[in-house]
Amino acid sequence: MLIRKKDSNYFVIVLALVTYLFSIFLHKNFNRPKINISKQESAITFNKKFLTFVSIGNKRLISDLVWIQTLIESDFEHYNGDKFNNWMFHRFNLISYLDPKFYENYVYGGEYLNVGKDDPESASVIFEKGIKVYPNDYHLNYFAAIMYYFELNNSPRALELLDKIKDNPKLPTYITSIINKLQFEASGSLDEAYELVKHQYETTKDNFLKSRLENDLYAIKAEKDLKC
């Protein structure tokens, strides 16, 4: 017996509806395996020479776009790969090439690499580039010095940076003790360290700082007495 065209169309509609309902059932009742790809593996690394060529003189605009995209895609996954191969380091480094005066790129880029990505080696490159452009900037010198002191165990470089901003009113009072300690480590002279701290103690008007310096003086004097 021949199937009429009208019946054939009805059969196709019913089959499509059943297939659609079955697909919904599968979607709701069966979990598909999740594939997690880290941003380090999926991030796109731009070639700085290519971007310079296609920017047609608008490097600053391109750097702004790369900056915005980097912030949107940013992650807090600690980096444990090869040195200077962090995807965010490549982005911040690229921005510093396209727009050397992009201040926020150095301050926030360096801090993000150091704290967010736990990659102080890469952060040091960004900080140092920023300090070359803004040699006396408080935030760049302060953040970089703290990183060198606590993360990279580079006391001489930390002292150099802190020494540039030691008279800045923004500097936390406890940093003075760190500077004293670093200066002592650099000179190795207890007498010189004692005179330096004593001068700071006599000239400061901050009561909290004065108490910290008094403790430093006591500790240095005690060490001098023990050596004697």
XYZ file of C-alpha atoms in Angstrom:
228
model
C 0.000 0.000 0.000
C 1.412 3.459 -0.943
C 2.003 6.030 1.824
C 0.347 9.279 0.983
C 2.488 12.429 0.901
C 0.513 14.000 3.765
C 1.148 10.944 5.965
C 4.838 11.010 5.014
C 5.208 14.657 6.126
C 3.430 13.856 9.398
C 5.841 10.957 10.016
C 8.886 13.208 9.458
C 7.538 15.832 11.889
C 6.885 13.215 14.591
C 10.352 11.692 14.084
C 12.005 15.129 14.351
C 10.049 15.896 17.534
C 11.012 12.566 19.113
C 14.660 13.107 18.178
C 14.586 16.628 19.680
C 13.007 15.388 22.955
C 15.533 12.553 23.134
C 18.435 14.996 22.705
C 17.064 17.126 25.573
C 16.835 13.995 27.725
C 20.452 13.084 26.975
C 21.630 16.630 27.658
C 19.957 16.739 31.081
C 20.804 13.238 32.262
C 24.321 12.629 31.002
C 27.251 14.782 32.103
C 29.735 15.511 29.380
C 33.407 15.290 30.403
C 34.818 18.711 31.252
C 38.011 19.703 29.506
C 39.944 22.260 31.511
C 42.661 24.118 29.642
C 44.762 26.559 31.616
C 45.093 30.118 30.392
C 48.825 29.563 30.131
C 48.172 26.976 27.413
C 45.357 28.777 25.618
C 46.597 32.385 25.712
C 47.670 33.995 22.465
C 51.144 35.520 22.386
C 51.405 38.467 20.013
C 54.487 39.212 17.959
C 55.640 42.751 18.761
C 57.157 43.387 15.331
C 53.969 42.252 13.593
C 51.792 44.466 15.808
C 54.098 47.411 15.204
C 53.750 46.880 11.458
C 49.947 46.571 11.421
C 49.432 49.432 13.893
C 50.380 51.966 11.195
C 51.685 54.409 13.773
C 48.931 53.714 16.336
C 51.045 51.692 18.761
C 49.488 53.397 21.761
C 46.008 52.347 20.672
C 47.175 48.769 20.168
C 48.821 48.754 23.601
C 45.539 49.928 25.181
C 43.654 47.117 23.467
C 46.204 44.515 24.563
C 46.050 45.910 28.122
C 42.245 45.673 28.267
C 42.214 42.167 26.808
C 44.899 41.047 29.266
C 42.924 42.347 32.244
C 39.765 40.622 31.012
C 41.563 37.291 30.517
C 43.760 37.542 33.629
C 43.950 34.592 36.014
C 45.474 33.879 39.442
C 47.017 30.516 38.602
C 50.547 30.468 40.015
C 53.147 30.101 37.312
C 55.577 27.180 37.569
C 56.855 26.962 33.998
C 60.016 28.020 32.239
C 61.614 31.305 33.184
C 60.129 34.359 31.458
C 57.526 32.293 29.612
C 54.517 33.439 31.653
C 51.757 34.478 29.236
C 50.970 37.612 31.247
C 54.637 38.557 31.310
C 54.662 38.413 27.508
C 51.642 40.718 27.403
C 53.058 43.298 29.853
C 56.432 43.145 28.135
C 54.751 43.721 24.768
C 52.881 46.752 26.121
C 56.143 48.214 27.446
C 57.548 47.901 23.918
C 54.531 49.469 22.219
C 54.078 52.260 24.785
C 57.171 52.745 27.014
C 55.426 55.473 29.057
C 52.421 53.330 30.022
C 52.842 53.820 33.785
C 50.060 51.481 34.969
C 51.573 48.629 32.965
C 54.698 48.750 35.128
C 53.023 49.279 38.514
C 50.073 46.890 38.222
C 51.760 44.527 35.773
C 54.734 44.061 38.070
C 52.541 43.603 41.135
C 50.254 41.156 39.327
C 53.185 39.011 38.211
C 54.777 39.066 41.659
C 51.702 38.529 43.834
C 49.006 37.127 41.544
C 51.149 34.808 39.445
C 53.906 34.203 42.016
C 56.512 34.959 39.367
C 58.937 37.532 40.863
C 61.596 36.928 38.201
C 59.232 38.126 35.473
C 57.964 40.915 37.720
C 61.523 42.187 38.189
C 61.867 42.713 34.424
C 58.673 44.783 34.278
C 59.553 46.778 37.405
C 63.057 47.532 36.145
C 61.710 48.734 32.807
C 59.336 51.036 34.643
C 62.073 52.385 36.925
C 64.142 53.295 33.871
C 61.284 55.448 32.617
C 60.169 56.714 36.054
C 63.366 56.464 38.162
C 62.064 58.291 41.247
C 58.481 57.057 41.315
C 57.487 56.039 44.828
C 55.245 53.074 44.008
C 57.585 51.474 41.482
C 60.595 51.725 43.781
C 58.629 50.588 46.837
C 56.934 47.557 45.252
C 60.135 46.487 43.519
C 62.194 46.863 46.711
C 59.768 44.773 48.759
C 59.846 42.100 46.053
C 63.656 42.052 45.914
C 63.918 41.877 49.692
C 61.259 39.261 50.488
C 60.967 37.232 47.275
C 64.336 37.312 45.531
C 66.638 37.747 48.554
C 68.454 40.553 46.761
C 69.163 42.920 49.657
C 71.615 45.223 47.800
C 69.076 46.024 45.087
C 66.300 46.460 47.659
C 68.474 48.943 49.563
C 69.228 50.926 46.386
C 65.535 51.332 45.638
C 64.455 52.103 49.207
C 67.256 54.632 49.596
C 65.716 56.687 46.777
C 62.379 57.009 48.571
C 63.411 56.904 52.242
C 62.330 60.528 52.760
C 58.965 60.107 51.063
C 56.087 60.717 53.555
C 54.173 57.801 52.032
C 56.813 55.303 53.151
C 55.507 53.077 56.003
C 57.365 53.622 59.250
C 58.382 49.977 59.597
C 60.394 50.212 56.372
C 62.930 52.393 58.205
C 63.963 49.381 60.270
C 64.418 47.346 57.103
C 66.574 50.099 55.607
C 68.712 50.149 58.773
C 69.118 46.391 58.617
C 70.069 46.481 54.947
C 72.558 49.291 55.493
C 74.164 47.322 58.298
C 74.369 44.233 56.086
C 75.998 46.340 53.376
C 78.585 48.014 55.633
C 79.033 45.361 58.302
C 79.978 48.075 60.786
C 78.082 48.152 64.085
C 79.473 51.592 64.944
C 78.305 53.036 61.631
C 74.888 51.404 61.973
C 74.520 52.720 65.538
C 75.344 56.305 64.546
C 72.984 56.158 61.596
C 70.061 54.875 63.668
C 70.867 57.301 66.462
C 70.682 60.233 64.043
C 67.300 59.033 62.755
C 66.076 58.587 66.339
C 67.068 62.132 67.293
C 65.559 63.772 64.223
C 62.276 61.890 63.804
C 59.039 63.271 65.256
C 56.974 60.145 64.757
C 56.437 58.470 68.158
C 55.841 55.011 66.714
C 58.947 55.234 64.559
C 60.886 56.587 67.542
C 60.011 53.500 69.577
C 61.085 51.204 66.741
C 64.363 53.060 66.348
C 64.939 52.875 70.092
C 64.621 49.089 69.892
C 67.064 49.044 66.980
C 69.539 51.122 68.992
C 69.231 48.761 71.945
C 69.777 45.696 69.722
C 72.851 47.210 68.019
C 74.337 48.331 71.345
C 73.773 44.862 72.849
C 75.539 43.266 69.896
C 78.418 45.743 70.238
C 78.760 44.912 73.934
C 78.787 41.195 73.241
C 81.579 41.600 70.685
C 83.563 43.685 73.143
